[in-house]
């Protein structure tokens, strides 16, 4: 019997991540396949696993076969069709980095919406074009398949105006220079899990630490984002694998005016060469730094912990106190050492850690007498996208919600 599937796509400059979810009769979503095409335009390689982690494919391709995101979509589409012959594709959900001020929720894509999303390219020139290239490639091949855009920024659109502003002349705010915030799909997923896993804090003041290769924190009040550490771009806030986190803008003036860095060099420095990698000179991978005995590796880890704690303090002040904390993403989910170091420095907030539960990975890692309860909750941005996509096509909301 035919069943229906939803394809979730996250297209970047050199990689295309994808997941397939089967929709059962009750409308539940089950992961079927997860994979990615890496090295688009350089050393293309397709890998995919089934829901239990068994490798289904690991194949290299030539640059001429996979030169662009569109080629990657074609190839992945062909591979999926061969594997999932008896399934019918209901819709495709895309992770789209920027929804600007217009989109505060996911949207079914049509020509008008696509044009609006293109107009947001200047706000996210490194990501948005690739997200849109994937949408275009699918529309050209299968125009009848509904496609949904789910935004990294949308979850933060409800934050108060004070959290949206920079103290620049007003015309910059009007022209879109605002604190958008990112990782919104991850935070939204966590808010859907809180009532099930930690109901006592779900309606309270919660700081979520999404600590992965990209990292940010979000202050939640009753499940709504009131502030976050990323702002206009995904560079601000806590230190990351290759991005510096908060940086005095005077440093940028110095780098351009005195050191002569071009804007392309600056971009490379800020997105690819800074953060844990830049400080350690060894790696952007926290696991490697934690195993290393090099002093700069230790310093990079200390910097990561120190500035994450500092930003937790800032968000705690915004919330006027904290009822709960959540760790998620690669480092947040898998590193008891980093969680412990961060939490020990948060003792002043009323955090007391349960060391054994922390080593086990939770879900609750605070002690029974801790004033603030602390949780480890694995994020699932792909599932969040699949849920939104299914909800939109079920409700047939053509054009979606535009503010
Ligand atoms: P993400 O971007 O969420 O996939 O997170 C990726 C990052 O998580 C990697 O770069 C690692 O630094 C980090 N990570 C994954 N597993 C561990 C671990 N067991 N201990 C420390 N860091 C980890």
CSV table of C-alpha atoms and ligand atoms in Angstrom, one decimal:
chain,number,residue,atom,x,y,z
A,1,UNK,CA,0.0,0.0,0.0
A,2,UNK,CA,1.2,3.5,-0.8
A,3,UNK,CA,2.1,5.7,2.1
A,4,UNK,CA,2.9,9.4,2.2
A,5,UNK,CA,6.2,11.1,3.0
A,6,UNK,CA,7.5,14.5,3.7
A,7,UNK,CA,11.0,15.5,2.5
A,8,UNK,CA,12.9,18.0,4.7
A,9,UNK,CA,15.7,20.0,3.0
A,10,UNK,CA,18.4,22.1,4.5
A,11,UNK,CA,20.6,23.5,1.7
A,12,UNK,CA,23.9,25.3,2.4
A,13,UNK,CA,26.7,26.6,0.2
A,14,UNK,CA,28.5,23.2,0.0
A,15,UNK,CA,26.1,20.7,1.5
A,16,UNK,CA,22.6,19.6,1.3
A,17,UNK,CA,21.1,17.9,4.3
A,18,UNK,CA,17.8,16.0,3.9
A,19,UNK,CA,15.4,13.8,5.9
A,20,UNK,CA,12.4,11.9,4.9
A,21,UNK,CA,9.5,11.3,7.3
A,22,UNK,CA,6.6,8.9,6.8
A,23,UNK,CA,3.2,10.2,7.7
A,24,UNK,CA,1.1,7.5,9.4
A,25,UNK,CA,-2.7,7.2,9.5
A,26,UNK,CA,-2.9,9.2,12.7
A,27,UNK,CA,-0.8,12.0,11.2
A,28,UNK,CA,2.4,11.1,13.2
A,29,UNK,CA,5.8,11.5,11.6
A,30,UNK,CA,8.3,8.7,11.5
A,31,UNK,CA,11.9,9.3,10.3
A,32,UNK,CA,12.7,7.0,7.4
A,33,UNK,CA,16.0,8.3,6.0
A,34,UNK,CA,18.4,11.0,6.9
A,35,UNK,CA,21.4,12.0,4.8
A,36,UNK,CA,23.5,14.6,3.2
A,37,UNK,CA,25.4,15.5,0.1
A,38,UNK,CA,28.7,17.1,1.1
A,39,UNK,CA,31.4,18.8,-0.9
A,40,UNK,CA,29.0,20.3,-3.6
A,41,UNK,CA,31.3,21.7,-6.3
A,42,UNK,CA,34.5,20.3,-4.7
A,43,UNK,CA,34.4,16.6,-3.6
A,44,UNK,CA,30.7,15.6,-3.7
A,45,UNK,CA,29.8,12.7,-1.5
A,46,UNK,CA,26.3,11.3,-0.7
A,47,UNK,CA,25.7,9.6,2.6
A,48,UNK,CA,22.4,8.5,4.1
A,49,UNK,CA,21.3,6.3,7.0
A,50,UNK,CA,18.0,4.8,7.9
A,51,UNK,CA,16.2,5.5,11.2
A,52,UNK,CA,18.2,3.0,13.1
A,53,UNK,CA,21.5,4.5,11.9
A,54,UNK,CA,22.4,1.8,9.3
A,55,UNK,CA,24.3,3.3,6.4
A,56,UNK,CA,22.3,3.0,3.2
A,57,UNK,CA,24.6,4.8,0.8
A,58,UNK,CA,28.1,6.3,0.7
A,59,UNK,CA,29.0,7.3,-2.8
A,60,UNK,CA,31.4,9.8,-4.3
A,61,UNK,CA,30.5,11.9,-7.4
A,62,UNK,CA,32.5,14.1,-9.8
A,63,UNK,CA,32.4,17.9,-9.6
A,64,UNK,CA,30.7,17.9,-13.0
A,65,UNK,CA,27.9,15.6,-11.7
A,66,UNK,CA,27.3,17.8,-8.6
A,67,UNK,CA,28.4,21.3,-9.3
A,68,UNK,CA,25.5,23.1,-7.7
A,69,UNK,CA,22.7,22.8,-5.1
A,70,UNK,CA,20.3,22.1,-8.0
A,71,UNK,CA,22.5,19.1,-9.1
A,72,UNK,CA,22.5,17.8,-5.6
A,73,UNK,CA,18.7,18.1,-5.3
A,74,UNK,CA,18.4,16.1,-8.6
A,75,UNK,CA,20.7,13.4,-7.5
A,76,UNK,CA,19.2,13.0,-4.0
A,77,UNK,CA,15.8,13.1,-5.6
A,78,UNK,CA,16.7,10.2,-8.0
A,79,UNK,CA,18.2,8.2,-5.2
A,80,UNK,CA,15.2,8.7,-2.9
A,81,UNK,CA,12.7,7.8,-5.7
A,82,UNK,CA,14.6,4.5,-6.3
A,83,UNK,CA,14.6,3.7,-2.6
A,84,UNK,CA,11.1,4.9,-1.8
A,85,UNK,CA,9.2,3.7,-4.9
A,86,UNK,CA,6.0,3.0,-3.0
A,87,UNK,CA,5.7,6.2,-1.2
A,88,UNK,CA,4.1,9.4,-2.5
A,89,UNK,CA,5.7,12.7,-1.8
A,90,UNK,CA,3.2,15.0,0.0
A,91,UNK,CA,5.3,18.1,0.3
A,92,UNK,CA,8.8,19.4,0.9
A,93,UNK,CA,9.8,21.5,3.9
A,94,UNK,CA,12.8,23.8,3.7
A,95,UNK,CA,14.9,25.3,6.4
A,96,UNK,CA,15.2,28.9,5.3
A,97,UNK,CA,17.5,31.0,7.3
A,98,UNK,CA,15.8,34.4,7.0
A,99,UNK,CA,12.2,35.4,7.2
A,100,UNK,CA,13.0,39.1,7.7
A,101,UNK,CA,10.3,41.1,9.5
A,102,UNK,CA,7.6,39.7,7.3
A,103,UNK,CA,7.5,36.1,8.3
A,104,UNK,CA,6.7,35.1,11.9
A,105,UNK,CA,5.6,31.6,10.9
A,106,UNK,CA,6.2,29.0,8.2
A,107,UNK,CA,4.7,29.7,4.8
A,108,UNK,CA,3.6,27.7,1.8
A,109,UNK,CA,5.7,28.9,-1.1
A,110,UNK,CA,4.2,30.4,-4.3
A,111,UNK,CA,5.7,32.8,-6.8
A,112,UNK,CA,5.0,35.9,-4.8
A,113,UNK,CA,6.4,34.4,-1.6
A,114,UNK,CA,9.5,33.2,-3.5
A,115,UNK,CA,10.1,36.8,-4.7
A,116,UNK,CA,9.7,38.1,-1.2
A,117,UNK,CA,12.3,35.6,0.1
A,118,UNK,CA,14.7,36.6,-2.7
A,119,UNK,CA,14.4,40.2,-1.5
A,120,UNK,CA,15.8,39.0,1.9
A,121,UNK,CA,19.0,37.7,0.3
A,122,UNK,CA,21.0,40.9,1.4
A,123,UNK,CA,20.1,40.1,5.0
A,124,UNK,CA,21.6,36.6,4.7
A,125,UNK,CA,23.8,36.5,1.6
A,126,UNK,CA,25.7,33.4,2.7
A,127,UNK,CA,22.7,31.2,3.3
A,128,UNK,CA,19.5,32.5,1.7
A,129,UNK,CA,20.6,32.0,-1.9
A,130,UNK,CA,21.3,28.3,-1.3
A,131,UNK,CA,18.0,27.8,0.5
A,132,UNK,CA,16.2,29.4,-2.4
A,133,UNK,CA,18.2,27.5,-5.0
A,134,UNK,CA,16.9,24.2,-3.5
A,135,UNK,CA,13.3,25.5,-3.6
A,136,UNK,CA,13.7,26.5,-7.3
A,137,UNK,CA,15.3,23.2,-8.3
A,138,UNK,CA,12.4,21.2,-6.9
A,139,UNK,CA,9.8,23.6,-8.3
A,140,UNK,CA,11.3,23.2,-11.8
A,141,UNK,CA,11.3,19.4,-11.6
A,142,UNK,CA,8.0,18.9,-9.6
A,143,UNK,CA,5.9,22.0,-9.8
A,144,UNK,CA,2.9,20.2,-8.4
A,145,UNK,CA,4.6,19.4,-5.0
A,146,UNK,CA,3.8,21.9,-2.3
A,147,UNK,CA,6.9,23.5,-0.7
A,148,UNK,CA,7.0,25.1,2.7
A,149,UNK,CA,9.6,27.6,4.0
A,150,UNK,CA,10.4,27.3,7.8
A,151,UNK,CA,12.5,30.2,9.1
A,152,UNK,CA,15.3,30.3,11.6
A,153,UNK,CA,14.2,33.8,12.5
A,154,UNK,CA,10.5,33.3,12.8
A,155,UNK,CA,10.3,32.1,16.4
A,156,UNK,CA,12.0,35.3,17.7
A,157,UNK,CA,9.6,37.7,15.9
A,158,UNK,CA,7.4,37.8,18.9
A,159,UNK,CA,10.2,39.3,21.1
A,160,UNK,CA,9.6,42.8,22.4
A,161,UNK,CA,10.8,45.8,20.3
A,162,UNK,CA,13.6,46.6,22.8
A,163,UNK,CA,15.1,43.2,21.9
A,164,UNK,CA,14.8,44.0,18.2
A,165,UNK,CA,16.8,47.3,18.3
A,166,UNK,CA,20.3,48.5,17.9
A,167,UNK,CA,21.2,51.9,19.1
A,168,UNK,CA,21.9,53.1,15.6
A,169,UNK,CA,20.1,56.0,13.8
A,170,UNK,CA,16.5,55.0,13.3
A,171,UNK,CA,16.7,54.7,9.5
A,172,UNK,CA,18.9,51.6,9.9
A,173,UNK,CA,16.2,49.9,12.0
A,174,UNK,CA,13.6,50.8,9.3
A,175,UNK,CA,15.8,49.4,6.6
A,176,UNK,CA,16.0,46.0,8.4
A,177,UNK,CA,19.1,46.3,10.7
A,178,UNK,CA,17.5,44.5,13.6
A,179,UNK,CA,18.2,41.7,16.1
A,180,UNK,CA,16.5,38.9,14.3
A,181,UNK,CA,17.9,36.0,16.3
A,182,UNK,CA,18.4,32.5,14.8
A,183,UNK,CA,18.2,28.7,15.7
A,184,UNK,CA,14.4,29.4,16.0
A,185,UNK,CA,13.4,26.0,14.8
A,186,UNK,CA,15.5,24.4,17.5
A,187,UNK,CA,14.0,26.6,20.2
A,188,UNK,CA,10.5,26.0,19.0
A,189,UNK,CA,11.1,22.3,19.1
A,190,UNK,CA,12.3,22.6,22.7
A,191,UNK,CA,9.2,24.5,23.6
A,192,UNK,CA,7.1,21.7,22.2
A,193,UNK,CA,9.0,19.2,24.4
A,194,UNK,CA,9.0,21.2,27.7
A,195,UNK,CA,5.4,20.5,28.6
A,196,UNK,CA,6.0,16.7,28.2
A,197,UNK,CA,9.5,16.5,29.8
A,198,UNK,CA,9.6,19.4,32.3
A,199,UNK,CA,6.0,20.7,32.7
A,200,UNK,CA,6.8,22.6,35.9
A,201,UNK,CA,9.0,25.1,33.9
A,202,UNK,CA,7.2,25.1,30.6
A,203,UNK,CA,5.3,28.3,31.5
A,204,UNK,CA,8.1,29.8,33.4
A,205,UNK,CA,11.4,31.6,32.7
A,206,UNK,CA,13.7,29.3,30.8
A,207,UNK,CA,17.2,29.8,29.2
A,208,UNK,CA,17.8,27.4,26.4
A,209,UNK,CA,21.5,26.8,25.4
A,210,UNK,CA,21.8,25.6,21.8
A,211,UNK,CA,25.5,24.7,21.9
A,212,UNK,CA,26.6,23.2,18.7
A,213,UNK,CA,29.1,24.2,16.0
A,214,UNK,CA,26.8,27.2,15.8
A,215,UNK,CA,25.7,28.3,19.2
A,216,UNK,CA,23.2,30.7,20.8
A,217,UNK,CA,21.1,31.1,23.9
A,218,UNK,CA,17.4,32.0,24.0
A,219,UNK,CA,15.4,33.5,26.9
A,220,UNK,CA,11.9,32.0,27.0
A,221,UNK,CA,9.0,33.3,28.9
A,222,UNK,CA,6.0,30.9,28.9
A,223,UNK,CA,7.4,29.3,25.8
A,224,UNK,CA,7.9,32.6,23.8
A,225,UNK,CA,11.3,34.0,22.8
A,226,UNK,CA,11.8,37.3,24.6
A,227,UNK,CA,15.5,37.7,23.8
A,228,UNK,CA,18.4,35.7,22.3
A,229,UNK,CA,22.1,36.1,21.9
A,230,UNK,CA,22.3,36.1,18.1
A,231,UNK,CA,21.2,39.3,16.5
A,232,UNK,CA,21.3,40.7,12.9
A,233,UNK,CA,23.5,37.8,11.8
A,234,UNK,CA,24.4,34.4,13.3
A,235,UNK,CA,27.8,35.9,14.4
A,236,UNK,CA,26.8,37.5,17.6
A,237,UNK,CA,26.5,36.1,21.1
A,238,UNK,CA,28.4,33.1,22.5
A,239,UNK,CA,31.6,31.8,20.9
A,240,UNK,CA,31.2,29.1,18.3
A,241,UNK,CA,33.2,26.5,16.4
A,242,UNK,CA,34.5,29.0,13.8
A,243,UNK,CA,32.6,32.3,14.7
A,244,UNK,CA,33.8,34.6,17.4
A,245,UNK,CA,30.5,35.5,19.1
A,246,UNK,CA,30.2,39.0,20.6
A,247,UNK,CA,32.9,41.3,19.3
A,248,UNK,CA,33.5,45.0,19.8
A,249,UNK,CA,32.6,46.6,16.5
A,250,UNK,CA,35.7,48.7,16.9
A,251,UNK,CA,37.7,45.6,16.2
A,252,UNK,CA,36.1,45.4,12.8
A,253,UNK,CA,37.0,49.0,12.1
A,254,UNK,CA,40.5,48.3,13.1
A,255,UNK,CA,40.8,45.2,10.9
A,256,UNK,CA,39.5,47.1,7.8
A,257,UNK,CA,41.1,50.5,8.4
A,258,UNK,CA,44.4,49.6,9.9
A,259,UNK,CA,45.0,46.0,8.9
A,260,UNK,CA,43.6,46.4,5.4
A,261,UNK,CA,41.3,43.4,5.4
A,262,UNK,CA,38.9,43.4,2.5
A,263,UNK,CA,35.2,42.6,3.2
A,264,UNK,CA,35.7,39.1,1.7
A,265,UNK,CA,38.6,38.5,4.0
A,266,UNK,CA,36.7,39.8,7.0
A,267,UNK,CA,33.8,37.6,6.2
A,268,UNK,CA,36.1,34.5,6.0
A,269,UNK,CA,37.7,35.5,9.3
A,270,UNK,CA,34.4,35.9,11.1
A,271,UNK,CA,32.6,32.9,9.7
A,272,UNK,CA,35.3,30.3,9.2
A,273,UNK,CA,38.5,31.1,11.1
A,274,UNK,CA,37.5,32.5,14.5
A,275,UNK,CA,35.8,31.0,17.6
A,276,UNK,CA,37.2,27.8,19.0
A,277,UNK,CA,39.3,27.2,15.9
A,278,UNK,CA,40.8,30.6,15.9
A,279,UNK,CA,41.6,30.7,19.6
A,280,UNK,CA,43.0,27.2,19.8
A,281,UNK,CA,44.7,27.0,16.4
A,282,UNK,CA,43.8,23.3,16.5
A,283,UNK,CA,40.1,22.6,15.8
A,284,UNK,CA,36.6,23.8,15.9
A,285,UNK,CA,35.5,20.5,17.4
A,286,UNK,CA,34.9,20.6,21.1
A,287,UNK,CA,35.7,16.9,21.5
A,288,UNK,CA,39.2,17.4,20.1
A,289,UNK,CA,39.8,20.4,22.3
A,290,UNK,CA,38.7,18.6,25.4
A,291,UNK,CA,41.1,15.8,24.7
A,292,UNK,CA,44.0,18.1,23.9
A,293,UNK,CA,46.6,19.1,26.5
A,294,UNK,CA,47.7,22.1,24.5
A,295,UNK,CA,47.4,25.3,26.5
A,296,UNK,CA,45.5,27.2,23.8
A,297,UNK,CA,43.0,24.3,23.4
A,298,UNK,CA,42.3,24.6,27.1
A,299,UNK,CA,42.1,28.4,26.8
A,300,UNK,CA,39.6,28.1,24.0
A,301,UNK,CA,37.4,25.8,26.1
A,302,UNK,CA,37.7,28.2,29.0
A,303,UNK,CA,36.7,31.1,26.8
A,304,UNK,CA,33.7,29.2,25.5
A,305,UNK,CA,32.5,28.4,29.1
A,306,UNK,CA,33.2,31.9,30.4
A,307,UNK,CA,31.4,33.8,27.7
A,308,UNK,CA,28.5,31.4,27.6
A,309,UNK,CA,28.1,31.9,31.4
A,310,UNK,CA,28.3,35.7,30.9
A,311,UNK,CA,25.5,35.6,28.4
A,312,UNK,CA,23.4,33.4,30.6
A,313,UNK,CA,23.8,36.1,33.2
A,314,UNK,CA,22.6,38.7,30.8
A,315,UNK,CA,19.5,36.7,29.8
A,316,UNK,CA,18.8,35.9,33.4
A,317,UNK,CA,18.7,39.6,34.1
A,318,UNK,CA,16.3,40.1,31.1
A,319,UNK,CA,14.0,37.4,32.5
A,320,UNK,CA,14.2,38.8,36.0
A,321,UNK,CA,15.3,35.4,37.3
A,322,UNK,CA,15.4,31.8,36.0
A,323,UNK,CA,13.1,28.8,36.6
A,324,UNK,CA,14.8,26.4,34.3
A,325,UNK,CA,17.6,25.8,31.9
A,326,UNK,CA,17.9,23.5,28.9
A,327,UNK,CA,21.0,22.2,27.1
A,328,UNK,CA,20.7,21.1,23.5
A,329,UNK,CA,22.6,20.6,20.2
A,330,UNK,CA,26.0,18.8,19.7
A,331,UNK,CA,27.9,20.1,22.7
A,332,UNK,CA,24.8,20.8,24.9
A,333,UNK,CA,23.5,17.2,24.4
A,334,UNK,CA,26.8,15.3,24.5
A,335,UNK,CA,29.3,17.0,26.7
A,336,UNK,CA,28.8,16.5,30.5
A,337,UNK,CA,32.1,18.3,31.1
A,338,UNK,CA,31.1,21.5,29.4
A,339,UNK,CA,27.6,21.4,31.0
A,340,UNK,CA,29.1,20.9,34.4
A,341,UNK,CA,31.6,23.8,34.0
A,342,UNK,CA,28.9,26.1,32.8
A,343,UNK,CA,26.5,25.1,35.6
A,344,UNK,CA,29.1,25.4,38.3
A,345,UNK,CA,29.5,29.0,37.3
A,346,UNK,CA,25.7,29.5,37.5
A,347,UNK,CA,25.5,28.4,41.2
A,348,UNK,CA,24.7,32.1,42.0
A,349,UNK,CA,21.5,31.7,40.0
A,350,UNK,CA,20.4,28.8,42.3
A,351,UNK,CA,21.6,26.0,40.1
A,352,UNK,CA,22.8,22.8,41.8
A,353,UNK,CA,23.9,20.0,39.6
A,354,UNK,CA,23.3,16.2,40.0
A,355,UNK,CA,26.7,15.0,38.9
A,356,UNK,CA,25.6,11.4,38.1
A,357,UNK,CA,22.5,12.5,36.2
A,358,UNK,CA,24.7,14.9,34.2
A,359,UNK,CA,27.1,12.1,33.2
A,360,UNK,CA,24.1,9.9,32.2
A,361,UNK,CA,22.8,12.8,30.1
A,362,UNK,CA,19.6,13.5,32.0
A,363,UNK,CA,17.0,14.4,31.0
A,364,UNK,CA,17.0,16.2,34.4
A,365,UNK,CA,20.6,17.0,35.5
A,366,UNK,CA,19.8,19.3,38.5
A,367,UNK,CA,19.7,18.0,42.1
A,368,UNK,CA,16.3,17.7,43.9
A,369,UNK,CA,17.0,20.9,45.9
A,370,UNK,CA,18.1,23.0,43.0
A,371,UNK,CA,16.1,26.3,42.7
A,372,UNK,CA,16.6,26.1,38.9
A,373,UNK,CA,15.8,22.8,37.2
A,374,UNK,CA,18.2,21.9,34.4
A,375,UNK,CA,17.5,19.6,31.5
A,376,UNK,CA,19.2,18.0,28.5
A,377,UNK,CA,16.7,17.8,25.6
A,378,UNK,CA,17.9,16.7,22.2
A,379,UNK,CA,16.8,19.1,19.5
A,380,UNK,CA,15.2,18.0,16.3
A,381,UNK,CA,14.9,20.9,13.8
A,382,UNK,CA,14.1,18.5,10.9
A,383,UNK,CA,11.1,17.1,12.7
A,384,UNK,CA,9.9,20.6,13.5
A,385,UNK,CA,10.1,21.5,9.8
A,386,UNK,CA,8.2,18.3,8.9
A,387,UNK,CA,5.5,19.1,11.5
A,388,UNK,CA,5.1,22.6,10.1
A,389,UNK,CA,5.0,21.4,6.6
A,390,UNK,CA,2.3,18.8,7.3
A,391,UNK,CA,0.3,21.3,9.3
A,392,UNK,CA,0.4,23.8,6.5
A,393,UNK,CA,-0.6,21.5,3.7
A,394,UNK,CA,-3.3,19.9,5.9
A,395,UNK,CA,-4.8,23.3,6.5
A,396,UNK,CA,-4.3,24.3,2.8
A,397,UNK,CA,-3.1,27.7,3.8
A,398,UNK,CA,-2.0,29.0,0.4
A,399,UNK,CA,0.4,31.8,0.8
A,400,UNK,CA,0.8,31.3,4.5
A,401,UNK,CA,1.0,34.1,7.1
A,402,UNK,CA,2.6,37.3,6.1
A,403,UNK,CA,2.6,40.1,8.6
B,1,LIG,P1,26.0,20.4,16.0
B,1,LIG,O1,26.4,21.7,15.3
B,1,LIG,O2,24.8,20.6,16.9
B,1,LIG,O3,25.9,19.2,15.2
B,1,LIG,O4,27.2,20.2,17.0
B,1,LIG,C1,28.5,19.8,16.5
B,1,LIG,C2,29.5,20.0,17.6
B,1,LIG,O5,29.1,19.3,18.8
B,1,LIG,C3,30.8,19.4,17.2
B,1,LIG,O6,31.6,20.3,16.5
B,1,LIG,C4,31.4,19.0,18.5
B,1,LIG,O7,32.3,20.0,18.9
B,1,LIG,C5,30.3,18.9,19.5
B,1,LIG,N1,30.2,17.6,20.1
B,1,LIG,C6,29.5,16.5,19.6
B,1,LIG,N2,29.7,15.5,20.5
B,1,LIG,C7,30.4,15.9,21.5
B,1,LIG,C8,30.9,15.4,22.8
B,1,LIG,N3,30.7,14.1,23.1
B,1,LIG,N4,31.7,16.2,23.6
B,1,LIG,C9,31.9,17.4,23.2
B,1,LIG,N5,31.5,18.0,22.1
B,1,LIG,C10,30.8,17.3,21.3
